[in-house]
Coordinates of C-alpha atoms in Angstrom, one line a residue:
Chain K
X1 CA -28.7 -96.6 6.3
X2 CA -25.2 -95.8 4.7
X3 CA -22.7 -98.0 6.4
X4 CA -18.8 -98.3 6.0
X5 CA -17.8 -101.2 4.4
X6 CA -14.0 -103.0 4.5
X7 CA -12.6 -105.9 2.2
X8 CA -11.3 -108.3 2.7
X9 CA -12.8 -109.3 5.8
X10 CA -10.0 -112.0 6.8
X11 CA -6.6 -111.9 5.2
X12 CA -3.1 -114.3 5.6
X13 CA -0.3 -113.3 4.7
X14 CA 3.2 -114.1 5.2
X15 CA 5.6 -112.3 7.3
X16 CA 7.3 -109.8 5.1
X17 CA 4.3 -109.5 2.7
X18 CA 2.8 -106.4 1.9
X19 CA -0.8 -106.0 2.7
X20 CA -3.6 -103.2 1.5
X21 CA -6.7 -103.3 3.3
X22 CA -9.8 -101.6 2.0
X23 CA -12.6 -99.2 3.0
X24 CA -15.2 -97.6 1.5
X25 CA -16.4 -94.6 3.9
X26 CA -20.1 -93.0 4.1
X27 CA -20.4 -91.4 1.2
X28 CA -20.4 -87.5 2.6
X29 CA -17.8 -88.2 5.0
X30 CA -14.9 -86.1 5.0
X31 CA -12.7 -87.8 8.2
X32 CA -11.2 -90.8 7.6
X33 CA -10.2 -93.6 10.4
X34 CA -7.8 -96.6 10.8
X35 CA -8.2 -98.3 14.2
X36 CA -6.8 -101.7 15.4
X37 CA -7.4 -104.4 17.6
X38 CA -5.1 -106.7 18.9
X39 CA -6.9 -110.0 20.1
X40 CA -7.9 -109.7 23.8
X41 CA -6.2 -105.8 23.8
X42 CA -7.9 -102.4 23.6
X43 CA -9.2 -100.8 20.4
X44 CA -6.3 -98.5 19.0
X45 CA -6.3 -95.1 17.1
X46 CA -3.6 -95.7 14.3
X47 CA -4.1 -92.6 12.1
X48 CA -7.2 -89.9 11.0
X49 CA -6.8 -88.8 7.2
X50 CA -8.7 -85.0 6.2
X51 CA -7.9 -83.5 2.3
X52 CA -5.4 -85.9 1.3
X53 CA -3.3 -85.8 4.1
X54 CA -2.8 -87.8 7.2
X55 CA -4.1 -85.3 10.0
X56 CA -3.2 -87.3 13.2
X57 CA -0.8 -90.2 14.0
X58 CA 0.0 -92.4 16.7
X59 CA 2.9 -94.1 17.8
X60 CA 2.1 -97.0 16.0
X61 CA 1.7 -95.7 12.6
X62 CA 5.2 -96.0 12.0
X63 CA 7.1 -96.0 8.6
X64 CA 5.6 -99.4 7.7
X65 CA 2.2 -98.2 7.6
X66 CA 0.5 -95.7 4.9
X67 CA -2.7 -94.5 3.8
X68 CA -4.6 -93.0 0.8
X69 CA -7.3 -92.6 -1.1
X70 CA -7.0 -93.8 -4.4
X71 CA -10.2 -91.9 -5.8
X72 CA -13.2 -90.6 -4.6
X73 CA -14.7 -93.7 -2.6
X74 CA -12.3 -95.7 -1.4
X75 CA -9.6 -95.3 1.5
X76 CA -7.1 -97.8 1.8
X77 CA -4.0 -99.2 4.7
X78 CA -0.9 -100.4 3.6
X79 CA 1.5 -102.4 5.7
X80 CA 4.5 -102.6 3.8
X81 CA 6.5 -105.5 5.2
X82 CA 3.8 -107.0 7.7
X83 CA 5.2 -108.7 11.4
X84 CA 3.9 -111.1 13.0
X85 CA 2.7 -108.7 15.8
X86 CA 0.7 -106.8 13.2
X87 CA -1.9 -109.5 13.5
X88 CA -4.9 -107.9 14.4
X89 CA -8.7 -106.8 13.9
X90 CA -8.2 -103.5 11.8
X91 CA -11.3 -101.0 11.6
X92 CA -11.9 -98.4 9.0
X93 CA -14.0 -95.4 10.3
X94 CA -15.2 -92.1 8.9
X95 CA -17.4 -89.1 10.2
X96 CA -18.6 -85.7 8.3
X97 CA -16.3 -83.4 10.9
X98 CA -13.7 -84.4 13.2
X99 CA -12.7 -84.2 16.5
X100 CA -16.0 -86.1 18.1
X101 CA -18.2 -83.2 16.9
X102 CA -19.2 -85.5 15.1
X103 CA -19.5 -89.4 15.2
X104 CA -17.3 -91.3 13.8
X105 CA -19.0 -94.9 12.2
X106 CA -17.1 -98.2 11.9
X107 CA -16.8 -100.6 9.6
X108 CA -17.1 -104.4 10.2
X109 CA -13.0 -104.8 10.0
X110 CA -10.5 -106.8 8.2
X111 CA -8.9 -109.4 10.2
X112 CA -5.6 -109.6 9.3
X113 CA -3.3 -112.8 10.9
X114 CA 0.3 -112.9 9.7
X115 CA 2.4 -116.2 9.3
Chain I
X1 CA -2.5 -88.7 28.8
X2 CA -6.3 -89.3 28.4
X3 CA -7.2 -92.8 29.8
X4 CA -10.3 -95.0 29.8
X5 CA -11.0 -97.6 32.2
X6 CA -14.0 -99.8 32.4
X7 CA -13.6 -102.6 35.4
X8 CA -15.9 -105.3 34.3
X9 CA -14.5 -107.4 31.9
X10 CA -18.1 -109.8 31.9
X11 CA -21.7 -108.6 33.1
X12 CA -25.1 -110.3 32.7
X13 CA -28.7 -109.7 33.1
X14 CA -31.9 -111.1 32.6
X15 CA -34.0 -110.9 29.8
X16 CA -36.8 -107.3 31.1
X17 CA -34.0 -106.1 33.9
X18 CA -31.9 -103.5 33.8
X19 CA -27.9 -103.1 34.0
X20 CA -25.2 -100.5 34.5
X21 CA -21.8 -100.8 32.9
X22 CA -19.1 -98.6 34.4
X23 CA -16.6 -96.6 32.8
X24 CA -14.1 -93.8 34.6
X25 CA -12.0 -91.7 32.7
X26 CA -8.6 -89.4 32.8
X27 CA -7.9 -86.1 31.5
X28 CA -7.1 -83.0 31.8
X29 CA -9.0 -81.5 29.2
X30 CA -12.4 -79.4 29.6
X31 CA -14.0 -80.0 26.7
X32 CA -14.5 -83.6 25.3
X33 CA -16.9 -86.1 24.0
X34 CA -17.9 -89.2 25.7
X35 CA -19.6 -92.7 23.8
X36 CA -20.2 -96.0 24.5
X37 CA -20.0 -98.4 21.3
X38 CA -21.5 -101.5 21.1
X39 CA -19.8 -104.5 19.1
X40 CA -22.4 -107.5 18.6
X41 CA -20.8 -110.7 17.6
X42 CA -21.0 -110.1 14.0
X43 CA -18.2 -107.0 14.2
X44 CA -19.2 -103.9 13.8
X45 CA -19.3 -101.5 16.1
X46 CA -22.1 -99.5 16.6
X47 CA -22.8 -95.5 18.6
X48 CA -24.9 -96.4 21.5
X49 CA -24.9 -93.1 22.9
X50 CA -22.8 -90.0 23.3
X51 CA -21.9 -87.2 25.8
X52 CA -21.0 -83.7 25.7
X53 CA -18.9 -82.8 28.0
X54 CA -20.2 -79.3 28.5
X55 CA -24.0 -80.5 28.5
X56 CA -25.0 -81.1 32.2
X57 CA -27.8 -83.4 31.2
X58 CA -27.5 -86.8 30.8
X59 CA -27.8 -88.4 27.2
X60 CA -30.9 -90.8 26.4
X61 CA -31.6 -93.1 23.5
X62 CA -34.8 -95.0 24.1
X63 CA -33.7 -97.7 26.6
X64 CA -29.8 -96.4 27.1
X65 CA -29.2 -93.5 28.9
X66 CA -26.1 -92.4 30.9
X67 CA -24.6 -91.1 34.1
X68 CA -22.2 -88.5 33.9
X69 CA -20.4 -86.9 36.5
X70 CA -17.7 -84.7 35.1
X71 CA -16.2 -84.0 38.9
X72 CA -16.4 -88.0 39.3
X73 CA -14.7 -88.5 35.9
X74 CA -17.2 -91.4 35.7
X75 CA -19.7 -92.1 32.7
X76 CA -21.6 -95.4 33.4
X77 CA -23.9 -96.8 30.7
X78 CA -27.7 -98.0 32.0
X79 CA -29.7 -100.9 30.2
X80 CA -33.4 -100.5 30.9
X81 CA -35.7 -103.5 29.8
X82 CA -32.9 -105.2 28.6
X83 CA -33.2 -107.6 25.4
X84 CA -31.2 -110.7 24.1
X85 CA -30.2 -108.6 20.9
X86 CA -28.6 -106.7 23.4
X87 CA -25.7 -109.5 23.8
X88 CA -22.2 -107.6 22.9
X89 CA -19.1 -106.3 23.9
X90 CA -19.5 -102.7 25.1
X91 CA -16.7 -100.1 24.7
X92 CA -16.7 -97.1 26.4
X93 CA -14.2 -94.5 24.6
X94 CA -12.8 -90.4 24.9
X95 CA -12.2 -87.7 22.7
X96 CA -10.9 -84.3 23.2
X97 CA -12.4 -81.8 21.3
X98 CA -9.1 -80.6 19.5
X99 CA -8.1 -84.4 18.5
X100 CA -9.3 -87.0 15.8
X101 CA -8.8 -90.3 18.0
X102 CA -10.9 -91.6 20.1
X103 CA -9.6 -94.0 23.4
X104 CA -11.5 -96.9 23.9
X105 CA -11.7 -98.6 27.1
X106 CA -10.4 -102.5 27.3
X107 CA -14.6 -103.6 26.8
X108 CA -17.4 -105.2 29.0
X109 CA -18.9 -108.3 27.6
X110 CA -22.3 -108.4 28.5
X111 CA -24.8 -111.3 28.0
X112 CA -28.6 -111.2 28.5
X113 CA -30.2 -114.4 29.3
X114 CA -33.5 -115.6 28.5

């Protein structure tokens, strides 16, 4: 069964630092997903990506934070100059339609601590 | 704003019996989807089962099936027969039909023992 996948799956890094996490979405999938999770805290919608552009945003996904998709397979979140409260579980998700017509499927996440 | 809340941070069961996780909802929207996600101790998160708001009948997938009460603004998740692969944190979470993001409830951890 086609199954998102994310790298790294743990990542340090140093306050400052940049950071790119990666996904590779289900192969047909057009809607693309960042969630995160804050340790102990509620998973969070940060953004929903659709034809090359960011479709939806939340409060969160603030100048520091960007998204693309560098070619045809993968989908990637930067973090420009990461904070130490950007330490989190992040999720990559994707679904063939969006707004839950459709299911969206997660990836195992990137857990990202910063120093 | 849409809201999820489910009020049991830790639920177990044995091994064959069934449990109910609760979850309750806010919005003012009339058209919406409804899941529950399951997140084993290995990480990813997984569709258990899904609602649509419109659809008066109540979703089934083999041993999962819900409750939904659209008045109530409730959507409770049964366990039937339940098995030790079914150990995991639970999310319930929303979304309107004109949005992208789905709100996830703060999780129910659920153990089944032997």
């Amino acid at each position: 069964e086609p199954e998102v996948t994310q790298t790294p799956s743990h990542q340090v890094t140093q306050m400052g630092q940049e950071v790119i996490l990666r996904c590779v979405p289900i192969s047909n999938h057009l809607y693309f997903y960042w969630y995160r999770q804050i340790l102990g805290q509620k998973v969070e919608f940060l953004v929903s990506f659709y034809n090359n552009e960011i479709s939806e945003k939340s409060e969160i996904f603030d100048d520091q934070f960007s998204v693309e998709r560098p070619d045809g397979s993968n989908f990637t979140l930067k973090i420009r100059s990461t904070k130490l409260e950007d330490s989190a579980m992040y999720f990559c998700a994707s679904s063939e339609a969006s707004g839950g017509v459709e299911t969206q499927y997660f990836g195992p996440g990137t857990r990202l601590l910063v120093l | 704003a849409q809201t999820v809340t489910q009020s049991q941070p830790e639920m177990s069961v044995q091994e064959a019996e069934t449990v109910t996780l609760s979850c309750t909802y806010d919005t003012s929207e009339n058209n919406y989807y409804l899941f529950w996600y399951k997140q084993p101790p290995s990480r990813q998160m997984i569709l258990v089962i899904r609602q649509e708001a419109y659809k008066q009948q109540n979703a089934t997938e083999n041993r999962f099936s819900v409750n939904f009460q659209k008045a109530a603004k409730s959507f409770s998740l049964k366990i039937s027969d339940s098995q030790l692969g079914d150990t995991a944190m639970y999310f319930c979470a929303f979304t309107a039909y004109n949005t992208d993001k789905l709100i996830f409830g703060t999780g129910t951890r659920l153990q089944v023992f032997p």
